[in-house]
Amino acid sequence: MYRRYESSAWPRWASSSMAVLLTWVCLMWLGHHPAETEAGSCRAAKLCCQGRDSGCVIQKAAPNAIIESPRDKPCYCDHACLRLADCCSDFNETCIASDCLVGDWSAWSGCDNRCGTGSRSRARLVLAAPRNGGKACPSLEERADCESYDRCRRRSHHFYVQAAASHEIDDESSSDRSTFQVFY
């Protein structure tokens, strides 16, 4: 006689292991490989190479396998793949070089010396760092000379200058004198 097992009679690990095994067998029978979902991804393999580099390759099939399908061919994550048309599917968004991108300059700071010659500065931020051999960021700070007299201590001196006129000047008269005030 055959004994019938209820599903609850099987240990829990046996049913989950059996499901995994059956899934794997079905995928192998259909010709797919479980690791193929990430195969062909420069990002997943963490590969991006400059120029032509035959070592910058992702093998989708076993090393000695006979390749019957175009999707099983190796793909590359080097920049030569663009000319040779054998790039991995995510090469463009993962490996293409991008230059540094910076924002606009800030306003100039105030002069650092409040009395006389000093310097002022302005800055900008990096919006996107260079990737995969892109151009480096330009200078992020600029300095320039400046002059400021906002906080200079003012000194006052009075100079009396004899007024020059076409008429005769009376030395006793104070109306023939002019007062000039000079600040420095």
mmCIF file of C-alpha atoms in Angstrom, residues 83-151:
data_model
loop_
_atom_site.group_PDB
_atom_site.id
_atom_site.type_symbol
_atom_site.label_atom_id
_atom_site.label_comp_id
_atom_site.label_asym_id
_atom_site.label_seq_id
_atom_site.Cartn_x
_atom_site.Cartn_y
_atom_site.Cartn_z
ATOM 1 C CA ARG A 83 33.475 51.372 -32.076
ATOM 2 C CA LEU A 84 33.310 47.582 -32.009
ATOM 3 C CA ALA A 85 29.603 47.427 -31.057
ATOM 4 C CA ASP A 86 30.121 44.868 -28.296
ATOM 5 C CA CYS A 87 29.282 46.945 -25.211
ATOM 6 C CA CYS A 88 27.334 45.578 -22.283
ATOM 7 C CA SER A 89 23.753 46.809 -22.120
ATOM 8 C CA ASP A 90 24.357 49.379 -19.361
ATOM 9 C CA PHE A 91 27.726 50.686 -20.619
ATOM 10 C CA ASN A 92 26.482 54.139 -21.681
ATOM 11 C CA GLU A 93 24.840 55.093 -18.401
ATOM 12 C CA THR A 94 27.540 53.453 -16.274
ATOM 13 C CA CYS A 95 30.854 54.118 -18.004
ATOM 14 C CA ILE A 96 30.661 57.128 -20.312
ATOM 15 C CA ALA A 97 33.006 59.868 -19.116
ATOM 16 C CA SER A 98 31.323 62.905 -17.621
ATOM 17 C CA ASP A 99 33.071 66.165 -16.837
ATOM 18 C CA CYS A 100 32.902 68.012 -13.554
ATOM 19 C CA LEU A 101 29.905 70.315 -13.329
ATOM 20 C CA VAL A 102 30.061 73.386 -11.080
ATOM 21 C CA GLY A 103 27.435 75.913 -10.023
ATOM 22 C CA ASP A 104 27.405 79.678 -10.395
ATOM 23 C CA TRP A 105 29.776 81.935 -8.485
ATOM 24 C CA SER A 106 28.575 83.303 -5.163
ATOM 25 C CA ALA A 107 28.555 87.042 -4.559
ATOM 26 C CA TRP A 108 31.920 88.592 -3.685
ATOM 27 C CA SER A 109 32.699 88.730 0.017
ATOM 28 C CA GLY A 110 33.440 92.046 1.658
ATOM 29 C CA CYS A 111 36.983 93.356 1.661
ATOM 30 C CA ASP A 112 38.905 91.670 4.490
ATOM 31 C CA ASN A 113 40.756 94.881 5.322
ATOM 32 C CA ARG A 114 38.441 97.719 6.350
ATOM 33 C CA CYS A 115 41.067 100.418 5.934
ATOM 34 C CA GLY A 116 43.310 100.187 2.896
ATOM 35 C CA THR A 117 44.164 97.370 0.500
ATOM 36 C CA GLY A 118 42.868 93.868 1.210
ATOM 37 C CA SER A 119 41.321 90.943 -0.622
ATOM 38 C CA ARG A 120 37.868 89.549 -1.268
ATOM 39 C CA SER A 121 36.720 86.139 -2.448
ATOM 40 C CA ARG A 122 33.877 84.209 -3.997
ATOM 41 C CA ALA A 123 33.179 80.498 -4.343
ATOM 42 C CA ARG A 124 31.121 77.938 -6.220
ATOM 43 C CA LEU A 125 30.056 74.368 -5.477
ATOM 44 C CA VAL A 126 30.554 71.089 -7.334
ATOM 45 C CA LEU A 127 27.207 69.908 -8.698
ATOM 46 C CA ALA A 128 28.563 66.677 -10.245
ATOM 47 C CA ALA A 129 32.027 65.201 -9.707
ATOM 48 C CA PRO A 130 33.952 63.961 -12.768
ATOM 49 C CA ARG A 131 33.505 60.281 -13.594
ATOM 50 C CA ASN A 132 35.354 57.744 -15.701
ATOM 51 C CA GLY A 133 38.116 60.050 -16.885
ATOM 52 C CA GLY A 134 36.006 63.195 -17.345
ATOM 53 C CA LYS A 135 37.566 66.662 -17.005
ATOM 54 C CA ALA A 136 38.597 67.677 -13.497
ATOM 55 C CA CYS A 137 36.795 70.461 -11.662
ATOM 56 C CA PRO A 138 37.964 74.024 -12.272
ATOM 57 C CA SER A 139 38.953 76.278 -9.390
ATOM 58 C CA LEU A 140 36.194 76.580 -6.816
ATOM 59 C CA GLU A 141 37.432 79.827 -5.251
ATOM 60 C CA GLU A 142 38.580 83.157 -6.645
ATOM 61 C CA ARG A 143 40.372 85.959 -4.830
ATOM 62 C CA ALA A 144 40.795 89.577 -5.913
ATOM 63 C CA ASP A 145 42.409 92.686 -4.467
ATOM 64 C CA CYS A 146 40.159 95.374 -3.041
ATOM 65 C CA GLU A 147 40.386 98.666 -1.200
ATOM 66 C CA SER A 148 38.156 99.829 1.590
ATOM 67 C CA TYR A 149 38.152 102.943 3.722
ATOM 68 C CA ASP A 150 34.979 102.216 5.704
ATOM 69 C CA ARG A 151 36.669 101.854 9.064
#
